mmCIF file of C-alpha atoms in Angstrom:
data_model
loop_
_atom_site.group_PDB
_atom_site.id
_atom_site.type_symbol
_atom_site.label_atom_id
_atom_site.label_comp_id
_atom_site.label_asym_id
_atom_site.label_seq_id
_atom_site.Cartn_x
_atom_site.Cartn_y
_atom_site.Cartn_z
ATOM 1 C CA LYS A 1 -4.324 -8.518 14.992
ATOM 2 C CA GLN A 2 -5.763 -7.900 11.543
ATOM 3 C CA GLU A 3 -4.737 -10.396 8.896
ATOM 4 C CA VAL A 4 -5.582 -10.085 5.224
ATOM 5 C CA THR A 5 -5.462 -13.053 2.868
ATOM 6 C CA GLN A 6 -5.752 -13.120 -0.893
ATOM 7 C CA ILE A 7 -6.544 -16.223 -2.862
ATOM 8 C CA PRO A 8 -5.310 -17.316 -5.303
ATOM 9 C CA ALA A 9 -1.714 -16.121 -5.180
ATOM 10 C CA ALA A 10 -1.544 -16.308 -8.965
ATOM 11 C CA LEU A 11 -4.103 -16.617 -11.729
ATOM 12 C CA SER A 12 -3.743 -17.010 -15.476
ATOM 13 C CA VAL A 13 -6.771 -16.727 -17.786
ATOM 14 C CA PRO A 14 -7.418 -16.187 -21.507
ATOM 15 C CA GLU A 15 -8.315 -12.744 -22.754
ATOM 16 C CA GLY A 16 -12.010 -11.935 -22.668
ATOM 17 C CA GLU A 17 -12.901 -13.973 -19.609
ATOM 18 C CA ASN A 18 -14.617 -12.556 -16.562
ATOM 19 C CA LEU A 19 -12.779 -13.273 -13.322
ATOM 20 C CA VAL A 20 -12.995 -12.827 -9.572
ATOM 21 C CA LEU A 21 -10.216 -12.111 -7.103
ATOM 22 C CA ASN A 22 -10.795 -12.817 -3.443
ATOM 23 C CA CYS A 23 -9.755 -11.027 -0.278
ATOM 24 C CA SER A 24 -10.556 -12.017 3.303
ATOM 25 C CA PHE A 25 -9.798 -10.268 6.583
ATOM 26 C CA THR A 26 -10.015 -11.454 10.163
ATOM 27 C CA ASP A 27 -11.234 -8.338 11.991
ATOM 28 C CA SER A 28 -14.507 -6.864 10.721
ATOM 29 C CA ALA A 29 -13.931 -3.575 12.574
ATOM 30 C CA ILE A 30 -12.713 -1.682 9.532
ATOM 31 C CA TYR A 31 -13.233 1.814 8.162
ATOM 32 C CA ASN A 32 -12.784 0.855 4.550
ATOM 33 C CA LEU A 33 -11.216 -1.560 2.079
ATOM 34 C CA GLN A 34 -9.134 -0.499 -0.871
ATOM 35 C CA TRP A 35 -8.144 -2.447 -3.997
ATOM 36 C CA PHE A 36 -4.888 -1.574 -5.774
ATOM 37 C CA ARG A 37 -3.006 -2.781 -8.802
ATOM 38 C CA GLN A 38 0.766 -2.888 -8.985
ATOM 39 C CA ASP A 39 2.675 -3.222 -12.224
ATOM 40 C CA PRO A 40 6.216 -4.686 -12.102
ATOM 41 C CA GLY A 41 8.684 -2.171 -10.698
ATOM 42 C CA LYS A 42 5.961 0.409 -10.114
ATOM 43 C CA GLY A 43 4.049 1.832 -7.194
ATOM 44 C CA LEU A 44 0.428 1.147 -6.323
ATOM 45 C CA THR A 45 -2.507 2.468 -8.313
ATOM 46 C CA SER A 46 -5.748 2.774 -6.387
ATOM 47 C CA LEU A 47 -8.634 1.079 -8.167
ATOM 48 C CA LEU A 48 -11.589 1.189 -5.802
ATOM 49 C CA LEU A 49 -12.300 2.263 -2.236
ATOM 50 C CA ILE A 50 -15.285 0.757 -0.400
ATOM 51 C CA GLN A 51 -16.405 2.362 2.848
ATOM 52 C CA SER A 52 -17.510 0.019 5.626
ATOM 53 C CA SER A 53 -21.118 1.137 5.155
ATOM 54 C CA GLN A 54 -21.108 0.269 1.455
ATOM 55 C CA ARG A 55 -21.693 -3.076 -0.240
ATOM 56 C CA GLU A 56 -20.008 -2.432 -3.564
ATOM 57 C CA GLN A 57 -18.255 0.027 -5.826
ATOM 58 C CA THR A 58 -17.925 0.042 -9.590
ATOM 59 C CA SER A 59 -15.446 1.641 -11.951
ATOM 60 C CA GLY A 60 -15.634 0.716 -15.616
ATOM 61 C CA ARG A 61 -15.058 -3.029 -15.967
ATOM 62 C CA LEU A 62 -14.236 -3.384 -12.272
ATOM 63 C CA ASN A 63 -16.684 -4.129 -9.502
ATOM 64 C CA ALA A 64 -15.670 -4.600 -5.883
ATOM 65 C CA SER A 65 -17.970 -5.968 -3.215
ATOM 66 C CA LEU A 66 -17.661 -5.953 0.557
ATOM 67 C CA ASP A 67 -19.266 -8.251 3.096
ATOM 68 C CA LYS A 68 -17.940 -6.903 6.352
ATOM 69 C CA SER A 69 -19.725 -9.383 8.588
ATOM 70 C CA SER A 70 -18.078 -12.353 6.891
ATOM 71 C CA GLY A 71 -14.764 -10.557 6.382
ATOM 72 C CA ARG A 72 -14.723 -10.866 2.608
ATOM 73 C CA SER A 73 -14.298 -8.743 -0.472
ATOM 74 C CA THR A 74 -14.206 -9.660 -4.131
ATOM 75 C CA LEU A 75 -12.887 -7.805 -7.145
ATOM 76 C CA TYR A 76 -14.716 -8.708 -10.339
ATOM 77 C CA ILE A 77 -13.030 -7.915 -13.649
ATOM 78 C CA ALA A 78 -15.240 -8.143 -16.720
ATOM 79 C CA ALA A 79 -14.013 -8.916 -20.229
ATOM 80 C CA SER A 80 -10.369 -9.167 -19.186
ATOM 81 C CA GLN A 81 -7.641 -7.675 -21.387
ATOM 82 C CA PRO A 82 -3.862 -8.258 -21.541
ATOM 83 C CA GLY A 83 -3.422 -4.767 -20.054
ATOM 84 C CA ASP A 84 -5.112 -6.006 -16.897
ATOM 85 C CA SER A 85 -2.066 -8.185 -16.168
ATOM 86 C CA ALA A 86 -0.632 -6.976 -12.859
ATOM 87 C CA THR A 87 -0.571 -7.830 -9.167
ATOM 88 C CA TYR A 88 -3.788 -6.916 -7.374
ATOM 89 C CA LEU A 89 -3.642 -6.029 -3.695
ATOM 90 C CA CYS A 90 -6.401 -5.481 -1.213
ATOM 91 C CA ALA A 91 -5.922 -3.519 1.992
ATOM 92 C CA VAL A 92 -8.113 -2.699 4.966
ATOM 93 C CA LYS A 93 -8.025 0.244 7.307
ATOM 94 C CA ARG A 94 -8.729 -0.814 10.866
ATOM 95 C CA ILE A 95 -10.810 1.184 13.292
ATOM 96 C CA GLN A 96 -8.528 0.339 16.198
ATOM 97 C CA GLY A 97 -4.895 1.250 16.296
ATOM 98 C CA ALA A 98 -2.727 3.068 13.802
ATOM 99 C CA GLN A 99 -4.140 4.921 10.814
ATOM 100 C CA LYS A 100 -2.557 2.474 8.423
ATOM 101 C CA LEU A 101 -3.534 0.041 5.717
ATOM 102 C CA VAL A 102 -3.041 -3.673 6.317
ATOM 103 C CA PHE A 103 -2.296 -5.410 3.028
ATOM 104 C CA GLY A 104 -2.799 -8.865 1.658
ATOM 105 C CA GLN A 105 0.020 -10.590 -0.192
ATOM 106 C CA GLY A 106 -1.615 -9.957 -3.555
ATOM 107 C CA THR A 107 -2.828 -11.970 -6.535
ATOM 108 C CA ARG A 108 -0.588 -11.981 -9.596
ATOM 109 C CA LEU A 109 -2.899 -11.913 -12.606
ATOM 110 C CA THR A 110 -1.859 -12.810 -16.150
ATOM 111 C CA ILE A 111 -4.230 -12.343 -19.073
ATOM 112 C CA ASN A 112 -3.147 -14.352 -22.090
ATOM 113 C CA PRO A 113 -3.886 -12.939 -25.567
ATOM 114 C CA GLY B 1 -2.504 17.145 -11.105
ATOM 115 C CA ALA B 2 0.815 15.932 -9.748
ATOM 116 C CA GLY B 3 0.799 12.738 -7.764
ATOM 117 C CA VAL B 4 3.063 11.573 -4.979
ATOM 118 C CA SER B 5 6.702 11.699 -5.999
ATOM 119 C CA GLN B 6 9.679 9.939 -4.452
ATOM 120 C CA SER B 7 13.401 10.221 -4.909
ATOM 121 C CA PRO B 8 15.683 8.592 -5.694
ATOM 122 C CA SER B 9 13.931 5.889 -7.680
ATOM 123 C CA ASN B 10 16.819 3.506 -7.035
ATOM 124 C CA LYS B 11 19.524 3.550 -4.390
ATOM 125 C CA VAL B 12 22.408 1.129 -3.968
ATOM 126 C CA THR B 13 24.432 1.508 -0.806
ATOM 127 C CA GLU B 14 27.051 -0.376 1.122
ATOM 128 C CA LYS B 15 26.234 -2.053 4.389
ATOM 129 C CA GLY B 16 26.774 0.324 7.277
ATOM 130 C CA LYS B 17 26.120 3.529 5.339
ATOM 131 C CA ASP B 18 23.252 5.921 6.071
ATOM 132 C CA VAL B 19 20.595 6.665 3.434
ATOM 133 C CA GLU B 20 17.868 9.273 3.050
ATOM 134 C CA LEU B 21 14.722 8.728 1.025
ATOM 135 C CA ARG B 22 12.463 11.599 0.062
ATOM 136 C CA CYS B 23 8.712 11.857 -0.454
ATOM 137 C CA ASP B 24 6.703 14.756 -1.880
ATOM 138 C CA PRO B 25 3.014 14.216 -1.148
ATOM 139 C CA ILE B 26 0.111 15.521 -3.184
ATOM 140 C CA SER B 27 -0.323 19.226 -2.534
ATOM 141 C CA GLY B 28 -2.864 19.870 0.211
ATOM 142 C CA HIS B 29 -2.752 16.356 1.635
ATOM 143 C CA THR B 30 -2.324 16.484 5.381
ATOM 144 C CA ALA B 31 -1.627 12.797 6.002
ATOM 145 C CA LEU B 32 1.552 11.029 4.901
ATOM 146 C CA TYR B 33 2.507 7.380 5.286
ATOM 147 C CA TRP B 34 5.637 5.313 4.702
ATOM 148 C CA TYR B 35 5.434 1.613 3.883
ATOM 149 C CA ARG B 36 8.034 -1.007 3.004
ATOM 150 C CA GLN B 37 7.616 -3.791 0.478
ATOM 151 C CA SER B 38 10.053 -6.664 0.656
ATOM 152 C CA LEU B 39 10.080 -10.167 -0.757
ATOM 153 C CA GLY B 40 8.289 -12.563 1.518
ATOM 154 C CA GLN B 41 6.993 -9.809 3.819
ATOM 155 C CA GLY B 42 4.541 -8.012 1.608
ATOM 156 C CA LEU B 43 3.679 -4.392 2.334
ATOM 157 C CA GLU B 44 4.348 -3.225 5.881
ATOM 158 C CA PHE B 45 3.432 0.050 7.523
ATOM 159 C CA LEU B 46 6.341 2.069 8.903
ATOM 160 C CA ILE B 47 5.205 5.528 10.036
ATOM 161 C CA TYR B 48 2.287 7.963 9.729
ATOM 162 C CA PHE B 49 2.189 11.774 9.909
ATOM 163 C CA GLN B 50 -1.004 13.783 10.324
ATOM 164 C CA GLY B 51 -0.727 17.550 10.280
ATOM 165 C CA ASN B 52 1.181 18.852 13.282
ATOM 166 C CA SER B 53 0.399 15.855 15.476
ATOM 167 C CA ALA B 54 3.116 13.593 16.807
ATOM 168 C CA PRO B 55 3.837 10.889 14.224
ATOM 169 C CA ASP B 56 2.757 7.297 14.727
ATOM 170 C CA LYS B 57 6.041 5.395 14.652
ATOM 171 C CA SER B 58 4.613 2.039 15.633
ATOM 172 C CA GLY B 59 5.748 0.298 12.431
ATOM 173 C CA LEU B 60 9.412 1.293 12.462
ATOM 174 C CA PRO B 61 11.428 -1.944 12.707
ATOM 175 C CA SER B 62 14.349 -0.586 14.715
ATOM 176 C CA ASP B 63 15.857 2.608 16.090
ATOM 177 C CA ARG B 64 18.026 2.828 12.969
ATOM 178 C CA PHE B 65 14.909 4.069 11.168
ATOM 179 C CA SER B 66 13.610 7.600 11.574
ATOM 180 C CA ALA B 67 11.488 10.002 9.595
ATOM 181 C CA GLU B 68 10.575 13.636 9.639
ATOM 182 C CA ARG B 69 8.135 15.829 7.840
ATOM 183 C CA THR B 70 9.056 19.445 7.367
ATOM 184 C CA GLY B 71 6.466 22.179 7.038
ATOM 185 C CA GLY B 72 3.690 19.632 6.832
ATOM 186 C CA SER B 73 4.753 18.664 3.318
ATOM 187 C CA VAL B 74 7.958 16.905 2.265
ATOM 188 C CA SER B 75 9.057 13.895 4.276
ATOM 189 C CA THR B 76 12.427 12.201 4.617
ATOM 190 C CA LEU B 77 12.936 8.620 5.780
ATOM 191 C CA THR B 78 16.433 8.004 7.137
ATOM 192 C CA ILE B 79 17.999 4.604 7.670
ATOM 193 C CA GLN B 80 21.235 4.617 9.637
ATOM 194 C CA ARG B 81 23.893 1.916 9.474
ATOM 195 C CA THR B 82 22.034 0.044 6.744
ATOM 196 C CA GLN B 83 21.851 -3.741 6.845
ATOM 197 C CA GLN B 84 21.184 -6.180 4.019
ATOM 198 C CA GLU B 85 17.746 -6.939 5.424
ATOM 199 C CA ASP B 86 16.832 -3.278 4.811
ATOM 200 C CA SER B 87 16.822 -3.983 1.061
ATOM 201 C CA ALA B 88 13.263 -3.365 -0.101
ATOM 202 C CA VAL B 89 11.050 -0.947 -1.970
ATOM 203 C CA TYR B 90 10.055 1.981 0.223
ATOM 204 C CA LEU B 91 6.666 3.428 -0.683
ATOM 205 C CA CYS B 92 5.201 6.723 0.384
ATOM 206 C CA ALA B 93 1.492 7.530 0.343
ATOM 207 C CA SER B 94 -0.608 10.570 1.123
ATOM 208 C CA SER B 95 -4.282 11.243 1.747
ATOM 209 C CA LEU B 96 -6.325 14.385 2.156
ATOM 210 C CA TYR B 97 -6.797 13.612 5.827
ATOM 211 C CA GLY B 98 -5.754 10.705 7.996
ATOM 212 C CA GLY B 99 -9.238 9.928 9.120
ATOM 213 C CA ASP B 100 -11.347 6.933 8.357
ATOM 214 C CA SER B 101 -12.709 7.540 4.897
ATOM 215 C CA TYR B 102 -9.876 8.883 2.898
ATOM 216 C CA GLU B 103 -8.182 7.128 0.020
ATOM 217 C CA GLN B 104 -4.413 6.734 0.088
ATOM 218 C CA TYR B 105 -2.427 7.586 -3.029
ATOM 219 C CA PHE B 106 0.964 5.976 -3.497
ATOM 220 C CA GLY B 107 4.189 7.144 -5.054
ATOM 221 C CA PRO B 108 6.345 5.012 -7.373
ATOM 222 C CA GLY B 109 8.664 3.947 -4.567
ATOM 223 C CA THR B 110 12.396 3.913 -3.934
ATOM 224 C CA ARG B 111 14.142 0.596 -4.476
ATOM 225 C CA LEU B 112 16.903 0.273 -1.890
ATOM 226 C CA THR B 113 19.635 -2.320 -2.315
ATOM 227 C CA VAL B 114 22.167 -2.803 0.462
ATOM 228 C CA THR B 115 25.305 -4.653 -0.655
#
């Protein structure tokens, strides 16, 4: 059974800092890994999708890496802003079984002005 | 272009009543997914539709839950005889295809409260 863990559960940092969010998964047989953000009371916004054959993806101030063999991904946020405050979720799509995403519990990020 | 839309955005119902939740996927997307997000459980997969294939119902928690997708587009999730533990946010997602590489796009969700 695929399990996805995100550490820390919550993080609070001052504006302007660079930060890293962590995601680990137990089964390396994945098609891809997706990072989302969720604002309070809202749905999920896709940030980055990394295919299993890729090592990293970048979008603006965001950079996501994937180390499939060790079952880890990181989301790096550069020069954080108060607007980055949200819950960040990672999810993996397994090769075996249902065509579904398996989610971590998320990291609640607060950027303090 | 238009994203995934869901209705209603909020639904309050009495225990024992039936409810229907609607999802309009992105036009042209052949794959549609339902997930549930509840406190303490995180996001859980419920059901997956791909084109005209039989749906994957492996995530449905009980036989009170059912879903259909008409004409390969709009989907309805039905919960019969609702229970308080059904209270959650129900999220719908779609992707171009259901295969390995494709990104899933999520709707805003329906918040269901069972009193």
